[in-house]
C-alpha cells in the first residue's frame, strides 16, 4: 500500500466513522432510535454499530458502541424513566451498564464477523450472522450487567415480583421478552442490507485505487 493509497483509505475510514457516529447521535436523540415500551426501550441504534463493526473492524465497533453507550447514559438524565431510577440508585453502576456493555458489544461483533469470514462454511453468511449477533450481544451484556449490579435493589426486585420472576435468569427472559426479538430482527434485516452495500462500495473503491 502506497502512502497516497493509505491516506485515501484513512480518509474513507474517518468519513465512514463520522457518518455512523452522526447517525447514532441523530437516532439517540430523536424518536427514530428508541421504541418506548412498558419495560425497557427497544433500541434500533445497534444497527449502525453493527454496520461499523463489520465494515470498519472491531476497534471501530468498540468506538461506535461507546458512543451509543454514552448517549444511553445521557438518556438517564430525565429522558428515560427506567434509566433515571437506576441513576438515582447508583450513578457509577449505571454508567458501567450503559457504556461498557455497548463497547463490548461493538468490539465482539467485529471480532465475530472476522471469525465467521475465516470459516469457509460461514463465509457467505458472515455479514448476516454478525448482524444477528450484535443485538443479541447488546441484550446479553446490558441485561447481564443490569442483573449483576441492580438485581438485589428494591426497584428491580419489585419489577421481578411483578413479572413473577423467581430468579435472575427468569427475570432477564421475561423482562427482555419481545424487545430483544425486535432489535434482532431490525439489525438482521436492515443492518445486513446496509453492511452488504457498504462492503461492495469499499471493495469497488479499493480496486479503483
Coordinates of N, CA, C and O in Angstrom, one line a residue, residues 26-153:
X26 N -28.1 11.1 16.0 CA -29.4 11.5 15.5 C -30.5 10.5 16.0 O -31.6 10.9 16.5
X27 N -30.2 9.2 15.9 CA -31.1 8.2 16.4 C -31.3 8.3 17.9 O -32.4 8.1 18.4
X28 N -30.3 8.6 18.6 CA -30.3 8.6 20.1 C -31.2 9.7 20.6 O -31.9 9.5 21.6
X29 N -31.2 10.9 19.9 CA -32.0 12.0 20.5 C -33.2 12.4 19.6 O -33.7 13.5 19.7
X30 N -33.7 11.4 18.9 CA -35.0 11.6 18.2 C -35.8 10.3 18.4 O -35.2 9.3 18.8
X31 N -37.0 10.3 18.1 CA -37.9 9.1 18.2 C -37.4 7.9 17.4 O -37.9 6.8 17.5
X32 N -36.5 8.2 16.4 CA -36.1 7.1 15.5 C -35.4 6.0 16.2 O -35.5 4.8 15.8
X33 N -34.6 6.4 17.2 CA -33.7 5.4 17.8 C -34.3 4.5 18.8 O -33.7 3.4 19.1
X34 N -35.4 4.9 19.4 CA -36.0 4.1 20.5 C -37.5 3.9 20.3 O -38.2 4.8 19.9
X35 N -37.9 2.7 20.6 CA -39.4 2.4 20.7 C -39.7 2.2 22.2 O -39.2 1.3 22.8
X36 N -40.5 3.1 22.7 CA -40.8 3.0 24.2 C -41.8 2.0 24.4 O -42.8 1.9 23.8
X37 N -41.5 1.2 25.5 CA -42.5 0.1 25.9 C -42.7 0.3 27.4 O -42.1 1.1 28.0
X38 N -43.5 -0.6 28.0 CA -43.7 -0.6 29.4 C -42.5 -1.0 30.2 O -42.3 -0.7 31.3
X39 N -41.6 -1.8 29.5 CA -40.4 -2.2 30.2 C -39.2 -1.4 29.6 O -39.2 -0.2 29.6
X40 N -38.2 -2.1 29.2 CA -37.0 -1.5 28.6 C -37.4 -0.9 27.2 O -38.3 -1.3 26.6
X41 N -36.6 0.2 26.8 CA -36.8 0.7 25.5 C -36.2 -0.2 24.4 O -35.1 -0.7 24.6
X42 N -36.9 -0.4 23.3 CA -36.3 -1.2 22.2 C -35.5 -0.2 21.4 O -36.0 0.8 20.9
X43 N -34.2 -0.5 21.3 CA -33.3 0.4 20.6 C -32.9 -0.1 19.2 O -32.6 -1.3 19.1
X44 N -32.9 0.7 18.3 CA -32.5 0.4 16.9 C -31.1 0.9 16.6 O -30.6 0.8 15.5
X45 N -30.4 1.5 17.6 CA -29.1 2.0 17.4 C -28.1 0.9 17.3 O -26.9 1.2 16.9
X46 N -28.4 -0.3 17.6 CA -27.5 -1.4 17.3 C -27.2 -1.5 15.8 O -26.1 -2.1 15.5
X47 N -28.1 -1.0 15.0 CA -27.9 -1.2 13.5 C -26.6 -0.5 13.0 O -25.7 -1.1 12.4
X48 N -26.4 0.8 13.3 CA -25.2 1.5 12.8 C -23.9 1.0 13.5 O -22.8 1.0 12.9
X49 N -24.1 0.5 14.8 CA -22.9 -0.1 15.5 C -22.5 -1.4 14.8 O -21.3 -1.6 14.5
X50 N -23.5 -2.2 14.4 CA -23.1 -3.5 13.7 C -22.5 -3.2 12.3 O -21.6 -3.8 11.9
X51 N -23.1 -2.2 11.6 CA -22.6 -1.9 10.3 C -21.1 -1.4 10.4 O -20.3 -1.8 9.6
X52 N -20.8 -0.6 11.4 CA -19.4 -0.1 11.6 C -18.5 -1.2 12.0 O -17.3 -1.3 11.5
X53 N -18.9 -2.1 12.9 CA -18.1 -3.2 13.3 C -17.7 -4.2 12.2 O -16.6 -4.7 12.1
X54 N -18.7 -4.3 11.2 CA -18.5 -5.2 10.1 C -17.6 -4.6 9.0 O -16.7 -5.2 8.5
X55 N -17.9 -3.4 8.7 CA -17.2 -2.7 7.6 C -15.9 -2.1 7.9 O -15.0 -2.0 7.1
X56 N -15.8 -1.7 9.2 CA -14.6 -0.9 9.6 C -13.7 -1.7 10.6 O -12.6 -1.3 10.9
X57 N -14.2 -2.8 11.2 CA -13.4 -3.6 12.1 C -13.8 -3.5 13.6 O -14.6 -2.6 14.0
X58 N -13.3 -4.4 14.4 CA -13.6 -4.4 15.9 C -13.4 -3.1 16.6 O -14.2 -2.7 17.5
X59 N -12.2 -2.5 16.3 CA -11.9 -1.2 17.0 C -13.0 -0.2 16.8 O -13.4 0.6 17.7
X60 N -13.4 -0.1 15.5 CA -14.5 0.9 15.1 C -15.8 0.5 15.8 O -16.5 1.3 16.3
X61 N -16.0 -0.8 15.9 CA -17.2 -1.3 16.6 C -17.2 -0.9 18.0 O -18.3 -0.5 18.6
X62 N -16.1 -1.0 18.7 CA -15.9 -0.6 20.1 C -16.2 0.9 20.3 O -16.9 1.3 21.2
X63 N -15.6 1.7 19.4 CA -15.8 3.2 19.4 C -17.3 3.5 19.2 O -17.9 4.3 20.0
X64 N -17.9 2.9 18.2 CA -19.3 3.2 17.9 C -20.2 2.7 19.1 O -21.2 3.4 19.4
X65 N -19.9 1.6 19.6 CA -20.6 1.1 20.8 C -20.5 2.0 22.0 O -21.4 2.2 22.7
X66 N -19.3 2.6 22.1 CA -19.0 3.6 23.2 C -19.9 4.8 23.0 O -20.4 5.3 24.0
X67 N -20.0 5.3 21.8 CA -20.8 6.5 21.5 C -22.3 6.2 21.8 O -23.0 6.9 22.5
X68 N -22.7 5.0 21.4 CA -24.1 4.5 21.7 C -24.3 4.5 23.2 O -25.3 4.9 23.7
X69 N -23.3 3.9 23.9 CA -23.4 3.8 25.4 C -23.5 5.1 26.1 O -24.3 5.3 27.0
X70 N -22.7 6.1 25.6 CA -22.7 7.4 26.2 C -24.0 8.1 26.0 O -24.6 8.7 26.9
X71 N -24.6 8.0 24.8 CA -25.9 8.5 24.6 C -27.0 7.9 25.4 O -27.9 8.5 25.9
X72 N -26.8 6.6 25.6 CA -27.7 5.8 26.5 C -27.7 6.3 28.0 O -28.7 6.5 28.6
X73 N -26.4 6.6 28.4 CA -26.2 7.1 29.8 C -26.9 8.5 29.9 O -27.5 8.9 30.9
X74 N -26.7 9.3 28.8 CA -27.3 10.7 28.8 C -28.8 10.6 28.9 O -29.5 11.4 29.6
X75 N -29.4 9.6 28.3 CA -30.8 9.4 28.4 C -31.3 9.2 29.8 O -32.5 9.5 30.2
X76 N -30.4 8.8 30.7 CA -30.8 8.5 32.1 C -31.1 9.9 32.9 O -31.7 9.8 33.9
X77 N -30.7 11.0 32.3 CA -30.9 12.3 32.9 C -32.2 12.9 32.5 O -32.3 13.9 31.9
X78 N -33.3 12.1 32.8 CA -34.6 12.6 32.5 C -35.3 12.2 31.3 O -36.6 12.3 31.2
X79 N -34.6 11.6 30.3 CA -35.2 11.2 29.1 C -35.7 9.7 29.1 O -36.6 9.3 28.4
X80 N -35.1 8.9 30.0 CA -35.5 7.5 30.1 C -36.0 7.3 31.6 O -35.1 7.4 32.5
X81 N -37.3 7.1 31.9 CA -37.7 6.9 33.2 C -37.0 5.7 33.9 O -36.6 5.8 35.1
X82 N -36.8 4.6 33.2 CA -36.1 3.5 33.8 C -34.6 3.8 34.1 O -34.1 3.5 35.2
X83 N -34.0 4.5 33.2 CA -32.6 4.9 33.4 C -32.4 5.9 34.5 O -31.5 5.9 35.3
X84 N -33.4 6.8 34.7 CA -33.4 7.8 35.7 C -33.4 7.2 37.1 O -32.7 7.6 38.0
X85 N -34.2 6.1 37.2 CA -34.3 5.4 38.5 C -32.9 4.8 38.8 O -32.4 4.8 39.9
X86 N -32.4 4.1 37.8 CA -31.1 3.5 38.0 C -30.0 4.5 38.4 O -29.2 4.2 39.2
X87 N -30.0 5.6 37.7 CA -29.1 6.7 38.0 C -29.2 7.1 39.5 O -28.2 7.4 40.1
X88 N -30.4 7.2 39.9 CA -30.7 7.6 41.3 C -30.2 6.6 42.3 O -29.8 7.0 43.4
X89 N -30.2 5.4 41.9 CA -29.7 4.3 42.8 C -28.2 4.3 42.9 O -27.6 4.2 44.0
X90 N -27.5 4.3 41.7 CA -26.1 4.2 41.7 C -25.6 4.7 40.4 O -25.6 4.0 39.4
X91 N -25.1 6.0 40.3 CA -24.6 6.5 39.0 C -23.5 5.8 38.4 O -23.4 5.6 37.2
X92 N -22.5 5.3 39.2 CA -21.3 4.6 38.7 C -21.8 3.3 38.0 O -21.3 3.0 36.9
X93 N -22.6 2.5 38.7 CA -23.1 1.3 38.1 C -23.9 1.5 36.9 O -23.8 0.7 35.9
X94 N -24.7 2.6 36.9 CA -25.5 2.9 35.7 C -24.6 3.2 34.5 O -24.9 2.8 33.4
X95 N -23.5 3.9 34.7 CA -22.6 4.3 33.6 C -22.0 3.0 33.1 O -21.9 2.8 31.9
X96 N -21.6 2.1 34.0 CA -21.0 0.8 33.5 C -22.0 0.0 32.7 O -21.6 -0.5 31.6
X97 N -23.2 -0.1 33.2 CA -24.2 -0.8 32.5 C -24.5 -0.2 31.1 O -24.6 -1.0 30.1
X98 N -24.6 1.1 31.0 CA -24.9 1.7 29.8 C -23.8 1.7 28.8 O -24.0 1.5 27.6
X99 N -22.6 2.0 29.2 CA -21.4 2.3 28.3 C -20.6 1.0 28.1 O -20.4 0.6 26.9
X100 N -20.2 0.3 29.1 CA -19.3 -0.8 28.9 C -19.9 -2.0 28.2 O -19.3 -2.7 27.4
X101 N -21.2 -2.1 28.5 CA -21.9 -3.2 27.8 C -21.9 -3.0 26.3 O -21.8 -3.9 25.5
X102 N -22.1 -1.7 25.8 CA -22.1 -1.4 24.4 C -20.8 -1.4 23.8 O -20.6 -1.8 22.6
X103 N -19.7 -1.1 24.5 CA -18.3 -1.2 24.0 C -18.0 -2.6 23.7 O -17.5 -3.0 22.6
X104 N -18.3 -3.5 24.6 CA -18.1 -4.9 24.4 C -18.9 -5.5 23.3 O -18.4 -6.3 22.5
X105 N -20.1 -5.0 23.2 CA -21.0 -5.5 22.1 C -20.4 -5.1 20.7 O -20.3 -6.0 19.8
X106 N -20.0 -3.9 20.5 CA -19.4 -3.5 19.2 C -18.1 -4.1 18.9 O -17.9 -4.6 17.8
X107 N -17.3 -4.3 19.9 CA -16.0 -4.9 19.7 C -16.1 -6.4 19.3 O -15.5 -6.9 18.4
X108 N -16.9 -7.1 20.1 CA -17.1 -8.5 19.8 C -17.8 -8.8 18.5 O -17.6 -9.8 17.9
X109 N -18.7 -7.9 18.1 CA -19.4 -8.1 16.8 C -18.4 -8.0 15.7 O -18.4 -8.9 14.8
X110 N -17.4 -7.1 15.8 CA -16.4 -7.0 14.8 C -15.5 -8.3 14.8 O -15.1 -8.8 13.7
X111 N -15.1 -8.8 16.0 CA -14.3 -10.0 16.1 C -15.1 -11.2 15.6 O -14.5 -12.1 14.9
X112 N -16.3 -11.3 15.9 CA -17.1 -12.5 15.4 C -17.3 -12.4 13.9 O -17.2 -13.5 13.2
X113 N -17.4 -11.3 13.3 CA -17.5 -11.1 11.9 C -16.2 -11.6 11.2 O -16.3 -12.4 10.2
X114 N -15.1 -11.2 11.8 CA -13.8 -11.7 11.2 C -13.7 -13.2 11.4 O -13.1 -13.9 10.5
X115 N -14.1 -13.7 12.5 CA -14.1 -15.2 12.7 C -15.0 -15.9 11.7 O -14.5 -17.0 11.1
X116 N -16.2 -15.4 11.5 CA -17.1 -16.0 10.5 C -16.5 -16.0 9.1 O -16.6 -16.9 8.3
X117 N -15.8 -14.9 8.8 CA -15.2 -14.7 7.5 C -14.1 -15.7 7.2 O -13.9 -16.1 6.0
X118 N -13.4 -16.1 8.2 CA -12.3 -17.0 8.1 C -12.8 -18.5 8.0 O -12.0 -19.4 7.7
X119 N -14.1 -18.7 8.4 CA -14.6 -20.0 8.4 C -15.4 -20.3 7.1 O -16.4 -19.7 6.9
X120 N -14.8 -21.1 6.2 CA -15.4 -21.3 4.9 C -16.9 -21.6 4.9 O -17.6 -21.1 4.1
X121 N -17.4 -22.5 5.7 CA -18.9 -22.8 5.7 C -19.7 -21.6 6.1 O -20.9 -21.5 5.7
X122 N -19.2 -20.6 6.8 CA -19.9 -19.5 7.3 C -19.6 -18.2 6.5 O -20.2 -17.2 6.7
X123 N -18.6 -18.3 5.6 CA -18.1 -17.1 4.9 C -19.2 -16.3 4.2 O -19.3 -15.1 4.3
X124 N -20.1 -17.0 3.5 CA -21.1 -16.4 2.7 C -22.2 -15.7 3.5 O -22.9 -14.8 3.0
X125 N -22.4 -16.2 4.7 CA -23.4 -15.6 5.6 C -22.8 -14.9 6.8 O -23.5 -14.6 7.8
X126 N -21.5 -14.5 6.7 CA -20.8 -13.9 7.8 C -21.5 -12.5 8.1 O -21.6 -12.2 9.3
X127 N -21.9 -11.8 7.1 CA -22.5 -10.4 7.4 C -23.8 -10.6 8.2 O -24.1 -9.9 9.1
X128 N -24.6 -11.6 7.7 CA -25.9 -11.8 8.3 C -25.8 -12.3 9.7 O -26.5 -11.8 10.6
X129 N -24.8 -13.2 9.9 CA -24.6 -13.7 11.3 C -24.1 -12.7 12.3 O -24.6 -12.6 13.4
X130 N -23.2 -11.8 11.8 CA -22.7 -10.7 12.6 C -23.8 -9.8 13.0 O -23.9 -9.3 14.1
X131 N -24.6 -9.4 12.0 CA -25.7 -8.5 12.3 C -26.8 -9.1 13.3 O -27.5 -8.4 14.0
X132 N -26.9 -10.4 13.3 CA -27.7 -11.1 14.2 C -27.1 -11.1 15.6 O -27.8 -11.0 16.6
X133 N -25.8 -11.3 15.7 CA -25.1 -11.4 16.9 C -25.1 -10.1 17.7 O -25.1 -10.0 18.9
X134 N -25.0 -9.0 16.9 CA -24.9 -7.6 17.6 C -26.0 -7.3 18.5 O -25.8 -7.0 19.7
X135 N -27.3 -7.4 18.1 CA -28.4 -7.1 19.1 C -28.4 -8.2 20.2 O -28.8 -7.8 21.3
X136 N -28.1 -9.4 19.9 CA -28.1 -10.4 21.0 C -27.0 -10.2 22.0 O -27.3 -10.3 23.2
X137 N -25.9 -9.7 21.5 CA -24.8 -9.4 22.5 C -25.2 -8.1 23.3 O -24.9 -8.0 24.5
X138 N -25.8 -7.2 22.6 CA -26.3 -6.0 23.3 C -27.2 -6.3 24.5 O -27.1 -5.9 25.6
X139 N -28.2 -7.2 24.2 CA -29.1 -7.7 25.2 C -28.4 -8.5 26.3 O -28.7 -8.3 27.5
X140 N -27.5 -9.4 25.9 CA -26.8 -10.2 26.9 C -26.0 -9.4 27.8 O -26.1 -9.6 29.1
X141 N -25.2 -8.5 27.3 CA -24.3 -7.7 28.2 C -25.0 -6.7 29.0 O -24.8 -6.5 30.2
X142 N -26.0 -6.0 28.4 CA -26.8 -5.0 29.1 C -27.6 -5.6 30.3 O -27.5 -5.2 31.4
X143 N -28.3 -6.7 29.9 CA -29.1 -7.3 31.0 C -28.2 -8.1 32.0 O -28.6 -8.1 33.2
X144 N -27.1 -8.6 31.5 CA -26.2 -9.3 32.5 C -25.6 -8.3 33.5 O -25.6 -8.6 34.7
X145 N -25.2 -7.2 33.0 CA -24.6 -6.2 33.9 C -25.7 -5.6 34.8 O -25.5 -5.3 36.0
X146 N -26.9 -5.3 34.2 CA -28.0 -4.8 35.0 C -28.4 -5.7 36.1 O -28.6 -5.3 37.3
X147 N -28.4 -7.0 35.8 CA -28.8 -8.0 36.9 C -27.6 -8.1 37.9 O -27.9 -8.2 39.1
X148 N -26.4 -8.0 37.4 CA -25.2 -8.1 38.4 C -25.2 -7.0 39.4 O -25.0 -7.2 40.6
X149 N -25.5 -5.8 38.9 CA -25.4 -4.6 39.7 C -26.7 -4.2 40.4 O -26.6 -3.5 41.5
X150 N -27.8 -4.5 39.8 CA -29.1 -3.9 40.3 C -30.2 -4.9 40.7 O -31.2 -4.5 41.2
X151 N -29.9 -6.2 40.5 CA -31.0 -7.2 40.8 C -31.5 -7.2 42.2 O -32.6 -7.4 42.5
X152 N -30.5 -7.0 43.2 CA -30.9 -7.0 44.6 C -31.5 -5.7 45.1 O -31.9 -5.6 46.2
X153 N -31.6 -4.7 44.2 CA -32.2 -3.4 44.7 C -33.7 -3.6 44.8 O -34.3 -4.4 44.1

